[in-house]
Amino acid sequence: MQPRYCPECEAGEGVPHEPFCSKERCPFCGGQPASCGCIVTLLGLNDEGRQAVEEYEDDSVEPLRSIVARWDEALERKGRVPFGVEPAEGAHA
Ligand SMILES: [Zn+2]
Ligand SMILES: [Zn+2]
């Protein structure tokens, strides 16, 4: 079988995507972590935080920096979905 690679971040099969790769699946809902809204609900973001995530201008400055760090931690705890792997059945909300 030919090895496959994520067309966006080039992660190999079974390898976690780069953070915020748009091809990564959210382990919480099976959607796209960048747009599924879990980051807002799971981290309990306020309006300011939600806006920062939507605009996503610069994750080296607050508040986005700590939001991304917390989200990353939540993903790691839950277990990231590597490339080539579909989220487990029942993962959909
Ligand atoms: Zn990727
Ligand atoms: Zn999600």
Coordinates of N, CA, C and O and ligand atoms in Angstrom, one line a residue:
M1 N 0.8 -1.2 0.0 CA 0.0 0.0 0.0 C 0.9 1.3 0.0 O 1.8 1.3 0.7
Q2 N 0.5 2.2 -0.8 CA 1.3 3.5 -0.9 C 1.0 4.2 0.4 O -0.1 4.3 0.9
P3 N 2.1 4.8 0.9 CA 1.9 5.7 2.1 C 1.1 6.9 1.6 O 1.3 7.4 0.5
R4 N 0.3 7.4 2.5 CA -0.5 8.6 2.2 C -0.1 9.7 3.1 O 0.4 9.4 4.2
Y5 N -0.2 10.9 2.6 CA 0.1 12.0 3.4 C -1.0 13.0 3.4 O -1.7 13.2 2.4
C6 N -1.1 13.7 4.5 CA -2.1 14.8 4.6 C -1.7 15.9 3.5 O -0.5 16.3 3.5
P7 N -2.6 16.2 2.7 CA -2.3 17.2 1.6 C -1.9 18.6 2.2 O -1.3 19.4 1.5
E8 N -2.3 18.8 3.4 CA -2.1 20.1 3.9 C -0.9 20.2 4.8 O 0.0 21.1 4.6
C9 N -0.7 19.4 5.8 CA 0.4 19.5 6.7 C 1.4 18.4 6.5 O 2.5 18.4 7.2
E10 N 1.1 17.5 5.6 CA 2.1 16.4 5.2 C 2.3 15.4 6.3 O 3.4 14.7 6.3
A11 N 1.4 15.3 7.3 CA 1.5 14.2 8.3 C 1.3 12.9 7.6 O 0.4 12.8 6.7
G12 N 2.1 11.9 8.0 CA 1.9 10.6 7.4 C 0.8 9.9 8.0 O 0.2 10.3 9.0
E13 N 0.4 8.7 7.5 CA -0.7 7.9 8.0 C -0.4 7.6 9.5 O 0.6 7.1 9.8
G14 N -1.4 7.8 10.3 CA -1.3 7.5 11.7 C -0.5 8.5 12.5 O -0.3 8.4 13.7
V15 N -0.1 9.6 11.8 CA 0.7 10.7 12.5 C -0.2 11.9 12.8 O -1.0 12.2 11.9
P16 N -0.2 12.4 14.0 CA -1.0 13.6 14.3 C -0.7 14.7 13.3 O 0.4 14.9 12.9
H17 N -1.8 15.5 12.9 CA -1.6 16.6 12.1 C -0.9 17.7 12.8 O -0.8 17.8 14.1
E18 N -0.3 18.7 12.1 CA 0.2 19.9 12.7 C -1.0 20.6 13.4 O -2.2 20.5 12.9
P19 N -0.7 21.3 14.5 CA -1.8 22.0 15.1 C -2.6 22.9 14.2 O -2.0 23.6 13.4
F20 N -3.9 22.9 14.2 CA -4.8 23.7 13.4 C -4.7 23.4 11.9 O -5.1 24.2 11.1
C21 N -4.2 22.2 11.6 CA -4.3 21.8 10.2 C -5.8 21.7 9.9 O -6.5 21.1 10.7
S22 N -6.2 22.2 8.8 CA -7.7 22.2 8.5 C -8.2 20.8 8.2 O -9.4 20.5 8.1
K23 N -7.3 19.8 7.9 CA -7.7 18.4 7.7 C -7.9 17.6 8.9 O -8.3 16.5 8.9
E24 N -7.4 18.1 10.0 CA -7.5 17.4 11.3 C -8.9 17.3 11.7 O -9.7 18.3 11.5
R25 N -9.3 16.2 12.3 CA -10.7 16.0 12.8 C -10.7 16.3 14.3 O -9.8 15.9 15.0
C26 N -11.8 16.9 14.7 CA -11.9 17.2 16.1 C -12.2 15.9 16.8 O -13.2 15.2 16.5
P27 N -11.5 15.5 17.9 CA -11.7 14.3 18.6 C -13.0 14.4 19.4 O -13.5 13.3 19.9
F28 N -13.5 15.5 19.6 CA -14.7 15.7 20.5 C -16.0 15.5 19.6 O -17.0 15.0 20.1
C29 N -16.0 16.0 18.4 CA -17.3 15.9 17.6 C -17.1 15.4 16.2 O -18.0 15.2 15.5
G30 N -15.8 15.1 15.8 CA -15.6 14.6 14.5 C -15.6 15.7 13.4 O -15.4 15.4 12.2
G31 N -15.7 16.9 13.8 CA -15.7 18.0 12.8 C -14.3 18.6 12.7 O -13.3 17.9 13.1
Q32 N -14.2 19.8 12.2 CA -12.9 20.4 12.1 C -12.7 21.3 13.3 O -13.4 22.2 13.6
P33 N -11.5 21.0 14.0 CA -11.3 21.8 15.2 C -11.3 23.3 15.1 O -11.6 24.0 15.9
A34 N -10.8 23.7 13.9 CA -10.7 25.2 13.7 C -12.1 25.8 13.6 O -12.2 27.0 13.8
S35 N -13.1 25.1 13.3 CA -14.4 25.7 13.0 C -15.6 25.0 13.7 O -16.7 25.5 13.5
C36 N -15.4 24.0 14.5 CA -16.5 23.2 15.0 C -17.1 23.9 16.2 O -18.2 23.5 16.6
G37 N -16.4 24.8 16.9 CA -17.0 25.4 18.0 C -16.7 24.7 19.4 O -17.0 25.3 20.4
C38 N -16.1 23.6 19.3 CA -15.8 22.9 20.6 C -14.8 23.7 21.4 O -14.8 23.7 22.6
I39 N -13.9 24.4 20.7 CA -12.9 25.3 21.4 C -13.6 26.3 22.3 O -13.2 26.6 23.4
V40 N -14.8 26.8 21.8 CA -15.5 27.8 22.5 C -16.3 27.1 23.7 O -16.2 27.6 24.9
T41 N -17.0 26.0 23.4 CA -17.7 25.4 24.5 C -16.9 24.7 25.5 O -17.1 24.8 26.7
L42 N -15.8 24.0 25.1 CA -15.0 23.2 26.0 C -14.2 24.1 26.9 O -13.9 23.8 28.0
L43 N -13.7 25.2 26.3 CA -12.9 26.1 27.1 C -13.7 27.2 27.8 O -13.2 27.9 28.6
G44 N -15.0 27.2 27.5 CA -15.9 28.2 28.1 C -15.5 29.6 27.8 O -15.4 30.4 28.8
L45 N -15.2 29.8 26.6 CA -14.6 31.2 26.2 C -15.7 32.2 26.3 O -16.9 32.0 26.0
N46 N -15.3 33.4 26.7 CA -16.2 34.6 26.7 C -16.2 35.2 25.3 O -15.5 34.7 24.4
D47 N -16.9 36.3 25.2 CA -17.0 36.9 23.9 C -15.7 37.4 23.4 O -15.4 37.2 22.2
E48 N -14.8 37.9 24.3 CA -13.5 38.3 23.8 C -12.7 37.1 23.3 O -12.0 37.2 22.3
G49 N -12.7 36.0 24.0 CA -12.0 34.8 23.6 C -12.5 34.3 22.3 O -11.7 33.9 21.4
R50 N -13.9 34.3 22.2 CA -14.5 33.7 20.9 C -14.1 34.6 19.7 O -13.8 34.1 18.7
Q51 N -14.1 35.9 19.9 CA -13.7 36.8 18.9 C -12.2 36.6 18.5 O -11.9 36.5 17.3
A52 N -11.4 36.4 19.5 CA -10.0 36.2 19.2 C -9.8 34.9 18.4 O -8.9 34.9 17.4
V53 N -10.5 33.9 18.7 CA -10.4 32.6 17.9 C -10.9 32.8 16.5 O -10.4 32.3 15.6
E54 N -12.0 33.5 16.4 CA -12.6 33.7 15.0 C -11.7 34.5 14.1 O -11.5 34.2 13.0
E55 N -11.1 35.5 14.7 CA -10.2 36.4 13.9 C -8.8 35.7 13.7 O -8.2 35.8 12.7
Y56 N -8.4 35.0 14.7 CA -7.1 34.2 14.7 C -6.0 35.0 14.1 O -5.4 34.6 13.0
E57 N -5.7 36.1 14.6 CA -4.7 37.0 14.0 C -3.3 36.6 14.4 O -2.5 36.5 13.5
D58 N -3.0 36.5 15.7 CA -1.6 36.3 16.1 C -1.7 35.4 17.4 O -2.0 35.9 18.4
D59 N -1.3 34.2 17.3 CA -1.4 33.3 18.5 C -0.1 33.4 19.3 O 0.1 32.6 20.2
S60 N 0.7 34.4 19.1 CA 1.9 34.7 20.0 C 1.5 35.8 21.0 O 2.4 36.1 21.8
V61 N 0.3 36.3 20.9 CA -0.1 37.3 21.8 C -1.4 36.9 22.5 O -2.2 36.2 22.0
E62 N -1.6 37.4 23.8 CA -2.8 37.1 24.5 C -4.0 37.9 23.9 O -3.7 38.9 23.3
P63 N -5.2 37.4 24.0 CA -5.6 36.2 24.7 C -5.4 34.9 23.9 O -5.6 33.8 24.5
L64 N -5.2 35.1 22.6 CA -5.2 33.9 21.8 C -4.1 32.9 22.2 O -4.3 31.7 22.1
R65 N -3.0 33.4 22.7 CA -1.9 32.5 23.0 C -2.3 31.4 24.1 O -2.1 30.2 23.9
S66 N -2.9 31.9 25.1 CA -3.3 31.0 26.2 C -4.5 30.1 25.8 O -4.6 29.0 26.2
I67 N -5.4 30.7 24.9 CA -6.5 29.9 24.5 C -6.0 28.7 23.6 O -6.4 27.6 23.8
V68 N -5.1 29.0 22.7 CA -4.5 27.9 21.9 C -3.8 26.9 22.7 O -3.9 25.7 22.5
A69 N -3.1 27.4 23.8 CA -2.4 26.4 24.6 C -3.3 25.5 25.4 O -3.1 24.3 25.5
R70 N -4.4 26.1 25.9 CA -5.4 25.3 26.6 C -6.1 24.3 25.7 O -6.4 23.2 26.0
W71 N -6.4 24.8 24.5 CA -7.1 23.9 23.5 C -6.2 22.7 23.1 O -6.6 21.6 23.0
D72 N -4.9 23.0 22.9 CA -3.9 22.0 22.6 C -3.9 21.0 23.7 O -3.8 19.8 23.4
E73 N -3.9 21.4 24.9 CA -3.9 20.6 26.1 C -5.1 19.7 26.1 O -5.1 18.5 26.4
A74 N -6.3 20.3 25.8 CA -7.5 19.5 25.8 C -7.5 18.4 24.7 O -7.9 17.3 24.9
L75 N -6.9 18.8 23.6 CA -6.8 17.8 22.5 C -5.9 16.7 22.8 O -6.2 15.5 22.6
E76 N -4.8 17.0 23.5 CA -3.8 16.0 23.9 C -4.5 15.1 24.9 O -4.2 13.8 24.8
R77 N -5.2 15.6 25.8 CA -5.8 14.8 26.9 C -6.8 13.9 26.2 O -6.9 12.7 26.6
K78 N -7.6 14.4 25.3 CA -8.7 13.6 24.6 C -8.0 12.6 23.7 O -8.5 11.5 23.5
G79 N -6.9 13.0 23.1 CA -6.2 12.2 22.1 C -6.5 12.7 20.7 O -7.7 12.7 20.3
R80 N -5.5 13.2 20.0 CA -5.7 13.8 18.7 C -6.1 12.7 17.7 O -5.7 11.5 17.9
V81 N -6.8 13.1 16.7 CA -7.1 12.1 15.6 C -6.0 12.2 14.5 O -5.9 13.3 13.9
P82 N -5.2 11.2 14.4 CA -4.1 11.3 13.4 C -4.7 11.2 12.0 O -5.8 10.8 11.8
F83 N -3.8 11.6 11.0 CA -4.2 11.5 9.6 C -4.5 10.0 9.3 O -3.8 9.1 9.7
G84 N -5.6 9.8 8.5 CA -5.9 8.5 8.0 C -6.8 7.7 9.0 O -7.1 6.6 8.7
V85 N -7.1 8.3 10.1 CA -7.9 7.6 11.1 C -9.2 8.4 11.3 O -9.2 9.6 11.5
E86 N -10.3 7.7 11.2 CA -11.6 8.3 11.4 C -11.9 8.3 12.9 O -11.6 7.4 13.6
P87 N -12.5 9.4 13.4 CA -12.9 9.4 14.8 C -13.8 8.2 15.1 O -14.5 7.7 14.3
A88 N -13.7 7.7 16.3 CA -14.5 6.5 16.7 C -16.0 6.8 16.6 O -16.4 7.9 16.7
E89 N -16.7 5.7 16.3 CA -18.2 5.8 16.3 C -18.7 6.3 17.6 O -18.2 6.1 18.6
G90 N -19.7 7.2 17.4 CA -20.3 7.7 18.6 C -19.6 9.0 19.1 O -20.0 9.6 20.1
A91 N -18.6 9.4 18.3 CA -17.9 10.6 18.7 C -18.7 11.8 18.3 O -18.5 12.9 18.8
H92 N -19.7 11.6 17.4 CA -20.5 12.8 17.0 C -21.5 13.2 18.1 O -22.0 12.3 18.8
A93 N -21.6 14.5 18.2 CA -22.5 15.0 19.2 C -24.0 14.7 18.9 O -24.3 14.7 17.7
Ligands
ZN1 ZN -2.9 17.7 8.2
ZN2 ZN -15.5 19.7 17.7

